[in-house]
Amino acid sequence: MSQATIPWIEPVPEKRVAMRRKALLVLFGGGLTALIVGCVMLGVFRALPDQVGTIVFILAGVLPILGGLGLIPLGLLNGSVVLTTLGFAQIGIGALVGGLLKATPIDPLVVGVLLLVIGPIAAGLAMLTAAGVIVAFKQVVQLLLMRWTALILFCGGIVSIILLVWAHAFVFRYVAQLANDTTLNTSATTTFGGDLTIAELSTRFSGNWRPVAFVLWPLQFGLIRDLIAMGGVIGFISIIPLYTIWWERKVAGRIQSRLGPMRVGGWHGWAQSFADGMKLICKEDFVPPEGDGTLFRLAPYLAFVPAICAFIALPFATTYVFRDLDVALLFILAMLGIEVLGVIIAGWASNNKWSVYGAMREACQMVSYEIPMGMALLVPVMTAGALRLTDIAKLQQDGFGSWLAWNNPFCLIAFFCYYTASLASCKRAPFDLPESESELVAGFHTEYSGFRWSLFFFAEYAAMFAVSGLAVILFLGAWYGPLPLSWAPAGNDIASAVVRGLLFDGPILFILKCGLLLYVQIWIRWTLPRIRIDQVLYACIQVLLPLTMLVVLGSTFWLLFDNSAHPAFESFAKVVRGLLSLVGVVISIAIAGFIIFGFVNRRRLVGTLAIEHFPGS
């Protein structure tokens, strides 16, 4: 990198060519070797079924221990921490595998196939793929620089995650059906309490299909299913910051009459987030010598992990939810509230007065705005009569007019109160006092750098999506479209499923609504100036809190009289709902108009950096 960007350092192309050759040799050689090992071990297991236990014990238990015993002295003699750690890791893995084989009645064939067949084949394919990318580097770069690559990659990533979630749910249901099949499932159980054994699954998947039995066997355990589903959640959370960071920089540039990122990746600098991530990973992991090192290292994870946990109970559609909890709303609010602990600890552990000021501002701001935010959410909860988010969403499946934001005036006011409080909860402008770079250098994360610094922003963008998701579920129709679900095609073919997913019901609609609210948060940040801390607390204690109290009280009386026992008020409520729905239609048309206007004039700006000027600018 330095040779490419620093002009006074003479480039050495011979070194680059040599390093490229070494990398290709390692990747191709290692990949082919791993594939050969996996295929050979599969053949050995088929040819010597009676000796599988001994073979697996020697190869997966004894040999790693012997290799580790050889690496540890070598690492100590050369002063290599990597070799020493690798040696201890090999000893631990070998002891664990050997203990499982000897101390438990687990089938050695299961361990052998997972460790000596599937593992090497997967690693070999990954290494060969990396080698292919290096060989075809120029072609890959040209592909990435194409005009629509960014949009295809982003939409493809979202759709792929949705399809993977659907595929996992389908496989999990199939395994449950196998467990309930009395002709297949006998009284035999596995060591870990599973109903299905490898022998039972092998009766259904025999011959060349027997490896399927080893793949399906671990999926009967709830822990394994949860880990796979959590992988999908983390994958989606990783996409949100990557896209939102680039999006925010582009929106900021647009508002400030400049272009924003334009170089990295080609089309509008779409790969800027990846470049920033590589830069942060390579930066020095600095820990203040006078600070509390343990708490300093712990703080970013205390901020990031609760943001991930919030997605555990956040449904993206009727079946696209990790845990459909009865108290899902309370769980999400509790997880988002824990994030403040990470900020406070980060400021305190930095032993820096600017960091402590920022942390104390966050504590004061977060605790204050949690009250009106929670009270605003009481309004849709009382209207729906449930805390389960999927139950609240089902009440809004009859089209645009059934969305809770148009149910009564107090629901609409509660939506704006909640959204305002959520900006303060996520430390977004004009409530970004914990960072406040114009006063506190960088606030609570002044002393942070590299990967730990990035975790705070990953947590912030994940929390932005989570609070937007709550707003969508509780006020804006959840994952249902503006058309009534009863109008959706009822067929099971692919065309009907696509129409339902794009127009009536599905996670894509939910993500699009959340994206719109995310854009509004970005728009507000780069439009409104930062207010003072006393103004922040004044807005909460003397404006927002009394307003939400009045809204909750008004909603209570509205629900009390909006029933058949009071026909006059019930008729009045229907008229008000119709008017509010009309207001919502006007707002939606205005938003669509702004989007179309922005797309048509996407090359026009004001100022000296404009490619094309707005008329009259």
XYZ file of C-alpha atoms in Angstrom, residues 90-407:
318
model
C -3.628 -28.660 18.998
C -3.103 -30.432 22.310
C -6.447 -29.157 23.570
C -8.286 -30.239 20.415
C -6.670 -33.655 20.446
C -7.466 -34.189 24.123
C -11.074 -33.073 23.603
C -11.641 -35.361 20.622
C -9.922 -38.283 22.309
C -11.955 -37.761 25.463
C -15.219 -37.669 23.522
C -14.339 -40.886 21.714
C -13.213 -42.794 24.788
C -15.420 -41.407 27.573
C -18.730 -41.173 25.680
C -20.603 -43.589 23.406
C -20.642 -41.073 20.573
C -20.365 -42.629 17.118
C -16.729 -42.247 15.913
C -17.992 -42.036 12.348
C -19.784 -38.760 13.171
C -16.584 -37.192 14.496
C -14.558 -38.588 11.622
C -16.839 -37.287 8.899
C -17.103 -33.820 10.468
C -13.384 -33.369 11.211
C -11.658 -35.428 8.533
C -14.039 -35.195 5.554
C -16.322 -32.158 5.667
C -13.750 -29.899 7.368
C -10.874 -30.502 4.891
C -13.167 -30.296 1.852
C -14.676 -26.989 3.006
C -11.230 -25.554 3.786
C -9.877 -26.734 0.432
C -12.703 -25.125 -1.519
C -12.204 -21.853 0.367
C -8.455 -21.821 -0.356
C -8.949 -22.630 -4.042
C -11.545 -19.853 -4.301
C -9.077 -17.370 -2.799
C -6.398 -18.549 -5.220
C -8.788 -18.126 -8.144
C -9.509 -14.539 -7.074
C -5.767 -13.783 -7.021
C -5.244 -15.330 -10.465
C -8.200 -13.477 -11.989
C -7.551 -10.282 -10.037
C -7.918 -7.919 -13.005
C -11.147 -9.525 -14.134
C -12.522 -9.363 -10.573
C -11.620 -5.668 -10.343
C -13.329 -4.954 -13.669
C -16.418 -6.774 -12.454
C -16.484 -4.783 -9.216
C -16.095 -1.514 -11.121
C -19.201 -2.134 -13.214
C -22.051 0.332 -12.755
C -24.636 -1.916 -11.100
C -22.284 -4.127 -9.079
C -22.897 -2.281 -5.803
C -26.686 -2.506 -6.073
C -26.539 -6.152 -7.101
C -24.215 -7.042 -4.214
C -26.341 -5.194 -1.650
C -29.685 -6.548 -2.837
C -28.148 -9.967 -3.382
C -26.801 -9.991 0.165
C -30.210 -9.124 1.641
C -32.064 -11.625 -0.553
C -29.458 -14.333 0.118
C -29.831 -13.929 3.872
C -33.629 -14.107 3.536
C -33.376 -17.248 1.390
C -30.888 -18.823 3.793
C -33.237 -18.145 6.702
C -36.072 -19.742 4.733
C -33.863 -22.737 3.832
C -32.831 -23.184 7.476
C -36.462 -23.093 8.590
C -37.368 -25.660 5.928
C -34.546 -28.005 6.984
C -35.389 -27.589 10.676
C -39.037 -28.489 9.990
C -37.918 -31.523 7.986
C -35.715 -32.741 10.852
C -38.647 -32.277 13.261
C -40.814 -34.381 10.935
C -38.164 -37.106 10.936
C -38.094 -37.055 14.736
C -41.889 -37.492 14.826
C -41.842 -40.315 12.265
C -42.511 -43.488 14.293
C -41.326 -45.710 11.445
C -37.890 -44.065 11.606
C -37.447 -42.881 15.196
C -37.123 -45.794 17.618
C -36.511 -45.804 21.362
C -32.771 -45.319 20.840
C -31.354 -41.915 21.792
C -28.014 -40.211 21.301
C -25.455 -39.452 23.996
C -26.630 -35.838 24.150
C -30.317 -36.678 24.433
C -31.304 -36.420 20.766
C -34.123 -38.594 19.484
C -32.451 -39.427 16.169
C -29.279 -41.484 15.902
C -26.963 -41.834 12.928
C -28.104 -45.441 12.483
C -31.755 -44.353 12.298
C -31.033 -41.566 9.811
C -28.906 -43.963 7.742
C -31.965 -46.119 7.133
C -33.576 -43.144 5.367
C -30.377 -41.918 3.692
C -28.424 -44.958 2.574
C -25.776 -45.566 -0.041
C -24.374 -42.405 -1.611
C -26.875 -40.303 0.372
C -25.493 -41.408 3.764
C -23.465 -38.180 4.272
C -26.814 -36.368 4.473
C -27.470 -38.268 7.715
C -24.349 -36.736 9.271
C -25.423 -33.244 8.176
C -28.969 -33.581 9.553
C -28.026 -35.313 12.817
C -26.759 -32.202 14.709
C -29.757 -30.123 13.544
C -32.059 -31.941 15.966
C -30.423 -30.111 18.881
C -31.824 -26.710 19.800
C -28.386 -25.296 20.602
C -27.072 -26.055 17.107
C -30.159 -24.543 15.479
C -29.791 -21.419 17.628
C -26.122 -21.038 16.697
C -26.947 -21.305 12.994
C -29.781 -18.784 13.319
C -27.533 -16.434 15.303
C -25.039 -16.623 12.453
C -27.752 -15.261 10.157
C -28.535 -12.465 12.622
C -24.863 -11.472 12.883
C -24.542 -11.614 9.104
C -27.428 -9.180 8.667
C -26.102 -6.906 11.410
C -22.761 -6.815 9.558
C -24.458 -5.652 6.357
C -26.309 -2.781 8.075
C -23.203 -0.751 9.110
C -21.344 -1.498 5.876
C -24.156 -0.036 3.808
C -25.321 2.690 6.224
C -21.816 4.150 6.690
C -21.447 4.567 2.927
C -25.019 5.854 2.661
C -24.492 8.422 5.408
C -21.346 9.732 3.762
C -23.155 10.094 0.450
C -26.145 11.838 2.060
C -23.815 14.138 4.003
C -21.992 15.010 0.803
C -25.244 15.679 -1.002
C -26.528 17.988 1.734
C -23.181 19.823 1.815
C -23.098 20.213 -1.988
C -20.293 17.757 -2.607
C -20.056 14.253 -4.004
C -18.920 12.143 -1.063
C -16.964 8.907 -1.697
C -16.402 8.405 -5.437
C -13.199 6.379 -5.884
C -13.056 3.116 -3.921
C -14.875 0.371 -5.801
C -15.736 2.535 -8.788
C -19.434 3.479 -8.867
C -19.929 6.200 -6.247
C -17.232 4.703 -4.007
C -19.493 1.818 -2.941
C -16.570 -0.138 -1.435
C -15.524 2.705 0.880
C -16.820 0.864 3.961
C -14.698 -2.189 3.143
C -11.611 0.022 2.764
C -12.391 1.718 6.085
C -12.779 -1.682 7.743
C -9.413 -2.897 6.463
C -7.799 0.331 7.634
C -9.296 0.033 11.129
C -8.235 -3.602 11.489
C -4.651 -2.681 10.574
C -4.443 0.296 12.943
C -2.711 0.144 16.314
C -4.815 -1.199 19.176
C -3.995 1.579 21.623
C -4.774 1.263 25.349
C -4.142 4.313 27.568
C -1.272 3.471 29.929
C -2.898 5.401 32.782
C -6.366 3.962 32.173
C -8.033 0.742 33.281
C -6.918 -1.702 30.593
C -9.422 -4.445 31.418
C -12.464 -2.183 31.406
C -11.132 -0.280 28.393
C -11.025 -3.512 26.380
C -14.389 -4.708 27.708
C -16.391 -1.529 27.013
C -16.791 -1.881 23.194
C -18.259 -5.356 23.607
C -20.674 -4.152 26.282
C -21.925 -1.654 23.720
C -21.982 -4.024 20.744
C -23.349 -7.276 22.191
C -26.625 -5.792 23.541
C -27.307 -4.312 20.104
C -26.986 -7.823 18.654
C -29.185 -9.287 21.383
C -31.944 -6.810 20.494
C -32.296 -8.595 17.142
C -33.034 -11.866 18.935
C -36.621 -10.742 19.594
C -37.030 -8.353 16.621
C -39.223 -10.074 13.997
C -38.674 -9.349 10.303
C -41.824 -11.224 9.301
C -44.284 -13.712 10.792
C -41.787 -16.605 10.724
C -38.564 -14.598 10.348
C -37.859 -14.181 14.059
C -35.159 -15.752 16.222
C -37.329 -15.879 19.373
C -41.001 -14.918 19.270
C -41.153 -13.772 22.893
C -44.277 -12.783 24.797
C -42.364 -9.786 26.160
C -40.396 -9.041 23.011
C -40.871 -5.289 23.315
C -39.572 -5.173 26.887
C -36.631 -7.406 25.962
C -35.552 -5.154 23.072
C -35.831 -1.997 25.178
C -33.831 -3.669 27.961
C -31.049 -4.688 25.556
C -30.839 -1.232 24.009
C -30.696 0.258 27.505
C -27.678 -1.853 28.467
C -25.610 -0.175 25.734
C -25.197 2.871 27.978
C -23.060 0.771 30.336
C -20.484 0.261 27.603
C -20.319 4.000 26.944
C -19.952 4.871 30.637
C -17.247 2.256 31.170
C -15.416 3.405 28.020
C -15.283 6.982 29.272
C -14.284 6.025 32.798
C -11.618 3.502 31.776
C -9.985 5.996 29.369
C -8.903 8.214 32.290
C -9.508 11.221 30.053
C -11.640 14.170 31.130
C -13.184 14.554 27.659
C -14.126 10.880 27.627
C -15.628 11.095 31.123
C -17.652 14.177 30.157
C -19.018 12.341 27.130
C -19.840 9.231 29.161
C -21.684 11.212 31.820
C -23.643 13.060 29.130
C -24.656 9.719 27.612
C -25.760 8.367 30.998
C -27.815 11.473 31.721
C -29.301 11.619 28.233
C -30.064 7.907 27.900
C -31.721 7.533 31.304
C -33.795 10.663 30.691
C -35.088 9.809 27.224
C -35.852 6.170 28.046
C -38.872 7.371 30.044
C -40.744 9.248 27.271
C -39.668 6.608 24.740
C -41.182 3.818 26.827
C -44.323 5.825 27.557
C -44.821 6.550 23.850
C -44.676 2.813 23.141
C -47.426 2.203 25.693
C -49.920 3.740 23.259
C -49.692 1.053 20.502
C -49.366 -1.640 23.168
C -52.632 -0.536 24.788
C -54.275 -0.222 21.384
C -53.252 -3.754 20.393
C -53.603 -5.262 23.873
C -50.398 -7.316 23.520
C -46.645 -7.170 24.126
C -45.785 -9.858 21.569
C -44.608 -7.987 18.484
C -45.971 -10.559 16.034
C -49.447 -10.207 17.580
C -49.279 -6.416 17.254
C -48.207 -6.800 13.622
C -51.155 -9.074 12.758
C -53.583 -6.281 13.645
C -52.141 -4.241 10.748
C -52.507 -6.789 7.931
C -55.706 -5.279 6.479
C -54.009 -2.563 4.498
C -52.791 0.992 4.912
C -55.814 2.102 6.919
C -55.223 -0.566 9.587
C -51.736 0.690 10.494
C -51.710 1.757 14.118
C -50.291 5.202 13.329
C -53.690 6.119 11.832
C -55.764 4.411 14.544
